[in-house]
CSV table of C-alpha atoms and ligand atoms in Angstrom, one decimal:
chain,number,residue,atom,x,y,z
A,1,UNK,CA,113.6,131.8,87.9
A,2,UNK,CA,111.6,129.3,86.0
A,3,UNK,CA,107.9,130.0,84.7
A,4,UNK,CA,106.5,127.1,86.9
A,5,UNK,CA,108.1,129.0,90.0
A,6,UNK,CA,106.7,132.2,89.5
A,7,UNK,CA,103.4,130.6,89.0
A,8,UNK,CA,103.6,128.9,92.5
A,9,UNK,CA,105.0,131.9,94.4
A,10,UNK,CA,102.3,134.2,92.6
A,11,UNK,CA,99.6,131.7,94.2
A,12,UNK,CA,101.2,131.5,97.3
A,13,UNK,CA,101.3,135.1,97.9
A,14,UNK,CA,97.3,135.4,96.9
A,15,UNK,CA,96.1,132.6,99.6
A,16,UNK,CA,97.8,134.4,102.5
A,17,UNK,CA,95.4,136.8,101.8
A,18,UNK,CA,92.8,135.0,102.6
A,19,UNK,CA,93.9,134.3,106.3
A,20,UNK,CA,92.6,136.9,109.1
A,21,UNK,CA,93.9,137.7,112.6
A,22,UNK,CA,93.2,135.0,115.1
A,23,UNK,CA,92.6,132.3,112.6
A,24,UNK,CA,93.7,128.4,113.5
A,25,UNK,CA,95.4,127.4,109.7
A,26,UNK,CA,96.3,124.2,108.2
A,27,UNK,CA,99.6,124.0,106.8
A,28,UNK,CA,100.0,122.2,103.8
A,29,UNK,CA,103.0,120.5,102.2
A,30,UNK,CA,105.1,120.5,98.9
A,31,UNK,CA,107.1,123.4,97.0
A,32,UNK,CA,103.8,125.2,96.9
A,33,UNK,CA,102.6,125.1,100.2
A,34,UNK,CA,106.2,125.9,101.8
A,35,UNK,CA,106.1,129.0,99.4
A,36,UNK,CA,102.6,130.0,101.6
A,37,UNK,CA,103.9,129.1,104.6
A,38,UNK,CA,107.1,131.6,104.0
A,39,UNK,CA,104.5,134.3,102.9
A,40,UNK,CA,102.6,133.7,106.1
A,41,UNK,CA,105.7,134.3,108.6
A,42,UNK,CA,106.4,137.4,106.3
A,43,UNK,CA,102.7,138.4,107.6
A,44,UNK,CA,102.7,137.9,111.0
A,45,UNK,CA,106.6,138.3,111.9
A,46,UNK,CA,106.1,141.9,110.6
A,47,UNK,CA,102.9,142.3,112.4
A,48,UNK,CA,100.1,142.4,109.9
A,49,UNK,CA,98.6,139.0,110.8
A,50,UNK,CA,97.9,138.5,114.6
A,51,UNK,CA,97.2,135.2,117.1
A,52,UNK,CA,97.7,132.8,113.7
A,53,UNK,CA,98.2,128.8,114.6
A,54,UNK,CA,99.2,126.5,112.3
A,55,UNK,CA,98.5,122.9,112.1
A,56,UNK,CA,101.0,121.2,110.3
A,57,UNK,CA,100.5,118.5,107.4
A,58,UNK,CA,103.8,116.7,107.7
A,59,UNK,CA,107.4,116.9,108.8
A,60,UNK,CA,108.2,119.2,106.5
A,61,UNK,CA,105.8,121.9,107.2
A,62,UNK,CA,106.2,121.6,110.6
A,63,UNK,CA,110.0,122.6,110.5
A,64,UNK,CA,109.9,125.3,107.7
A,65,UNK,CA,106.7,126.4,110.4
A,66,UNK,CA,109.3,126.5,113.7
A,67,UNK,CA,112.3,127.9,111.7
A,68,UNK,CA,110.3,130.7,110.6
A,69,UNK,CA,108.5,131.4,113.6
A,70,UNK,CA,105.1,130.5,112.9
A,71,UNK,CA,103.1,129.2,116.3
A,72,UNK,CA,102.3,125.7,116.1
A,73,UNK,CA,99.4,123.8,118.0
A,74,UNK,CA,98.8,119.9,117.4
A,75,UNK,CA,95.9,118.2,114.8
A,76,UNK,CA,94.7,116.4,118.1
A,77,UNK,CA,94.4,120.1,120.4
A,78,UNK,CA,92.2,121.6,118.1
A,79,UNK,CA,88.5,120.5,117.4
A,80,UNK,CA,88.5,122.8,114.4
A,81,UNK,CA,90.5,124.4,111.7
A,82,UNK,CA,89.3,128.0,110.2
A,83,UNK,CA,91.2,127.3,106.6
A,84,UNK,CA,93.7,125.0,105.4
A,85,UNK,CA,96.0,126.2,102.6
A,86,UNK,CA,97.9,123.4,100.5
A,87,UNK,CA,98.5,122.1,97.0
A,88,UNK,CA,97.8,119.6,94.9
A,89,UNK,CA,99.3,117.5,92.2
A,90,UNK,CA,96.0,117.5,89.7
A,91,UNK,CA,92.8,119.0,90.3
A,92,UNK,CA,90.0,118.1,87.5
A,93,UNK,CA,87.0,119.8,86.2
A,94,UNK,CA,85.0,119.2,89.5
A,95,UNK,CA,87.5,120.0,91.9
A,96,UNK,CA,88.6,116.4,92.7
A,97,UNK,CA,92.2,116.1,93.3
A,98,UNK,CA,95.5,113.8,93.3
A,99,UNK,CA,97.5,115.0,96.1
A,100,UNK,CA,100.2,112.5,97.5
A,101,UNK,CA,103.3,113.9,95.4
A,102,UNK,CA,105.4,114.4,98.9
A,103,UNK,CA,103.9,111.4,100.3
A,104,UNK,CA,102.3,113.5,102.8
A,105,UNK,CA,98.2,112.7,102.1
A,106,UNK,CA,97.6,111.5,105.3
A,107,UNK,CA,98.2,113.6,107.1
A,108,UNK,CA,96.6,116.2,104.8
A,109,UNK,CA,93.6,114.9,104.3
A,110,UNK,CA,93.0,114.8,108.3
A,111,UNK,CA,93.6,118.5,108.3
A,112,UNK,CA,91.6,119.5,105.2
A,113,UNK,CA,89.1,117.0,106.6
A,114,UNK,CA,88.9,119.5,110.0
A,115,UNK,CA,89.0,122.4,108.2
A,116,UNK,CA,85.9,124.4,107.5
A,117,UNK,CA,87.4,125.3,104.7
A,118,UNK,CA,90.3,123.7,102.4
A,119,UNK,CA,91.9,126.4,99.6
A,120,UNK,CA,94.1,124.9,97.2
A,121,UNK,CA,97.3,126.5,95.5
A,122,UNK,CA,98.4,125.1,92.3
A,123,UNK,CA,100.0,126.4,89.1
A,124,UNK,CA,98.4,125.6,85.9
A,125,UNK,CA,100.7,122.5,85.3
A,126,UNK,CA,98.0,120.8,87.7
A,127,UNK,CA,94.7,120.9,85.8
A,128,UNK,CA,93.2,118.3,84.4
A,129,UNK,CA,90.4,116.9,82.3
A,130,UNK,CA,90.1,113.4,83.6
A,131,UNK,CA,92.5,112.2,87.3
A,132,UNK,CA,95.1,109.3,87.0
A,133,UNK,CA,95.7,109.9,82.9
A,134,UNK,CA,99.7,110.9,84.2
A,135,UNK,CA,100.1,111.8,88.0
A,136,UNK,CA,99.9,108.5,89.9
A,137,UNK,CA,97.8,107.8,92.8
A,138,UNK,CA,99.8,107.8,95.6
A,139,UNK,CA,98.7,105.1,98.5
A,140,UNK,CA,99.7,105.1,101.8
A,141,UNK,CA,100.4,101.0,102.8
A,142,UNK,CA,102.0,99.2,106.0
A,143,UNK,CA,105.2,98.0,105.3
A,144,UNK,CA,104.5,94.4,105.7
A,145,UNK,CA,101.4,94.7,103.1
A,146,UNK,CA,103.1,96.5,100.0
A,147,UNK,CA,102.9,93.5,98.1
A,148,UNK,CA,99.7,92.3,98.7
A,149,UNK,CA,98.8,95.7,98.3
A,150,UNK,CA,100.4,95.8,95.1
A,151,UNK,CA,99.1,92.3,93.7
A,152,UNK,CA,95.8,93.0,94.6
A,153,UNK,CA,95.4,96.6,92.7
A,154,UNK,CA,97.5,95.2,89.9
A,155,UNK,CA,94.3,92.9,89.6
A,156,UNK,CA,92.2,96.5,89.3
A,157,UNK,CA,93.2,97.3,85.7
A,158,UNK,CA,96.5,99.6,87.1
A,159,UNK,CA,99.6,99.4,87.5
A,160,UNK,CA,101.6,100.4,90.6
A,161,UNK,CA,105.5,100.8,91.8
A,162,UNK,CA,106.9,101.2,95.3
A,163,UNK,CA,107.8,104.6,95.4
A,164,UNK,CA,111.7,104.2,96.3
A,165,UNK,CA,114.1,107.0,97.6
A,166,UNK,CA,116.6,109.5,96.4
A,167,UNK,CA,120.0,110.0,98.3
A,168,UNK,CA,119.1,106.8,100.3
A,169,UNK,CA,118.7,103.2,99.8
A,170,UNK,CA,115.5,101.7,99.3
A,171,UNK,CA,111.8,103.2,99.3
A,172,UNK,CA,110.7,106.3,100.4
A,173,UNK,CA,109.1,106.0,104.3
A,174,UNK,CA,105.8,108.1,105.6
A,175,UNK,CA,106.0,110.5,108.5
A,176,UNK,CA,104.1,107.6,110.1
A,177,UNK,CA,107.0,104.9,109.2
A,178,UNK,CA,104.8,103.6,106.0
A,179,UNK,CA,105.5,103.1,102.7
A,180,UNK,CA,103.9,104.4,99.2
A,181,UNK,CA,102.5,102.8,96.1
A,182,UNK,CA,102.0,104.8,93.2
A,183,UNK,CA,99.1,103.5,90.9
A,184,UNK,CA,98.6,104.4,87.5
A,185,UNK,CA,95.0,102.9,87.1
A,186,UNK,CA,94.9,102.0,82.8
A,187,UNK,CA,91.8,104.4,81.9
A,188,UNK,CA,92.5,106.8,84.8
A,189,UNK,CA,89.9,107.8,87.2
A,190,UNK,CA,86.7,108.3,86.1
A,191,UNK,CA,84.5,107.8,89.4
A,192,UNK,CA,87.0,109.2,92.4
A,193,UNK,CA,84.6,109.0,95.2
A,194,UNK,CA,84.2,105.0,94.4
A,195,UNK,CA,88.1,104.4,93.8
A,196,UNK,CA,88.7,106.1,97.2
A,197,UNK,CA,86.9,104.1,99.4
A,198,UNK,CA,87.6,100.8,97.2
A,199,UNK,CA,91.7,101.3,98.0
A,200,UNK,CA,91.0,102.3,101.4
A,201,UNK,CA,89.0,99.3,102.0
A,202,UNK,CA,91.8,97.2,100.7
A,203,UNK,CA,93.7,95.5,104.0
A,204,UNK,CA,96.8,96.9,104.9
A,205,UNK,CA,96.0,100.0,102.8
A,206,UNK,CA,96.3,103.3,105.4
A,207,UNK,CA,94.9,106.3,102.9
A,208,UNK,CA,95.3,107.1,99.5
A,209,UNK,CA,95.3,110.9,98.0
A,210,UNK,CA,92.2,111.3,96.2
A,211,UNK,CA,90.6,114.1,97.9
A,212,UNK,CA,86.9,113.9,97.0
A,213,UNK,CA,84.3,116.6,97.7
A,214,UNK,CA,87.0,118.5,100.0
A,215,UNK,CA,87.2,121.6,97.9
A,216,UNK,CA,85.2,124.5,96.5
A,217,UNK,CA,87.9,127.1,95.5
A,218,UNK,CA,91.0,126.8,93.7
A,219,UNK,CA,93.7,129.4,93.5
A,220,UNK,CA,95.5,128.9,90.1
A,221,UNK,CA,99.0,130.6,89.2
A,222,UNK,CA,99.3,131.2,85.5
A,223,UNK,CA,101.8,133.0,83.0
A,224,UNK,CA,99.9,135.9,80.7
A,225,UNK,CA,101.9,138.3,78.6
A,226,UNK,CA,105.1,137.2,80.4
A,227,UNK,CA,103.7,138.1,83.7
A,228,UNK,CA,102.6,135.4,86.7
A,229,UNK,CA,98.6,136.1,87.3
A,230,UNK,CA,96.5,134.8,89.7
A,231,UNK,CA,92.8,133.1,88.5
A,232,UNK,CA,90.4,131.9,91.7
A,233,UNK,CA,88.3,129.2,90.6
A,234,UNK,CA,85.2,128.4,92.7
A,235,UNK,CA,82.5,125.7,93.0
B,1,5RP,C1,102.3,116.5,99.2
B,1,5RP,C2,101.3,117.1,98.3
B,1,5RP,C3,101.6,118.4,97.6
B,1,5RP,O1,100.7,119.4,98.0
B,1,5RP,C4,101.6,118.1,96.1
B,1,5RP,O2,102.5,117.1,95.8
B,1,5RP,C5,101.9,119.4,95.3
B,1,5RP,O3,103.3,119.7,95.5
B,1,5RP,P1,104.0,120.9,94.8
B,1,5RP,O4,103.3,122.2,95.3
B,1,5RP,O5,105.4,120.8,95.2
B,1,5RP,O6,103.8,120.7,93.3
B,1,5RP,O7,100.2,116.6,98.1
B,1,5RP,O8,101.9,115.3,99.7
């Protein structure tokens, strides 16, 4: 198994730790996040966690949830999440993040949004000293606005693509039926909480994946003396 692996699945197993019996969870998505979610069914298929919901984040946690037994209940039945568990594809020095990389940041920003509290699983691969320098920002835009969309940012200082698919022709489509530009703005992100609600403002523009002030602890997978090791960073 590769380093980056071990790193993930060492995280994953550390944040089910934090869930207790009865708890209402958010499921996040990505290779991390499906990693926790197989660590939670362990949990409560074999009886040590009891009366767990999840809430879903996208498509894809939602079947690797059913397959595995895990009892669903919908973003719009519940007024409040106890703790939603997801990654991230960089987090910086204050605990901003990029997340986006599965195209799934809608949807996972409503549930960290609910959540009283949102703990975030990455491997060390994911820090970073200044946002945007290499991961690009994913945005969320309606398919009849991905050029204007693009034009417009282009205009920002950034660059952007549409994000296109593999194993099928053509871009990659949202949960919701939307497409993605990736943005790459030229001196990265310096102010997050500004470029989030800039893009967001931008017609035709649905979310992007800076998740700003959502955060206070961090569970980071690393590799010491050959061995995966867990280090919990908190605000
Ligand atoms: C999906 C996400 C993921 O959490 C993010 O891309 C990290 O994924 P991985 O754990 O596979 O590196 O935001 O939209």
């Amino acid at each position: 198994m590769d380093l980056q692996t071990l790193m993930k699945e060492a995280v994953a197993e550390a944040a089910v730790k934090e869930i207790s019996d009865g708890m209402i969870v958010g499921l996040g998505s990505g290779s991390t996040a499906a990693l926790m979610i197989k660590n939670l069914a362990l949990l409560i298929n074999s009886g040590k966690l009891k009366n767990i919901q999840g809430v879903p984040t996208s498509f894809q946690s939602e079947v690797l949830a059913l397959e595995l037994g895990i009892p669903l209940v919908d973003l719009t039945s519940v007024s409040e999440i106890d703790l939603a568990i997801d990654g991230a594809d960089e987090v910086d020095n204050n605990f901003q993040l990029i997340k986006g990389g599965g195209a799934c940041h809608v949807r996972e920003k409503l549930v960290a949004t609910k959540a009283n509290k949102l703990l975030i699983v990455v491997d060390e691969t994911k820090l970073v000293d200044d946002l945007n320098k290499e991961f690009p920002l994913p945005v969320e835009v309606l398919p009849v606005a991905w050029k204007q969309v693009k034009d417009t940012i282009e205009n920002m200082n950034a660059v952007s693509s549409l994000r296109m698919a593999n194993k099928k022709a053509g871009p990659v489509v949202t949960d919701q039926g939307n497409l993605i530009l990736d943005v790459l703005f030229k001196e990265g992100i310096r102010n997050p909480k500004i470029v989030e609600s800039e893009i967001n403002n931008l017609p035709g523009v649905l979310e992007n994946g800076l998740f700003v002030d959502l955060t206070e602890k961090v569970l980071v997978g690393k590799i010491e003396n050959n061995s995966p090791k867990v280090v919990s960073l908190c605000k």
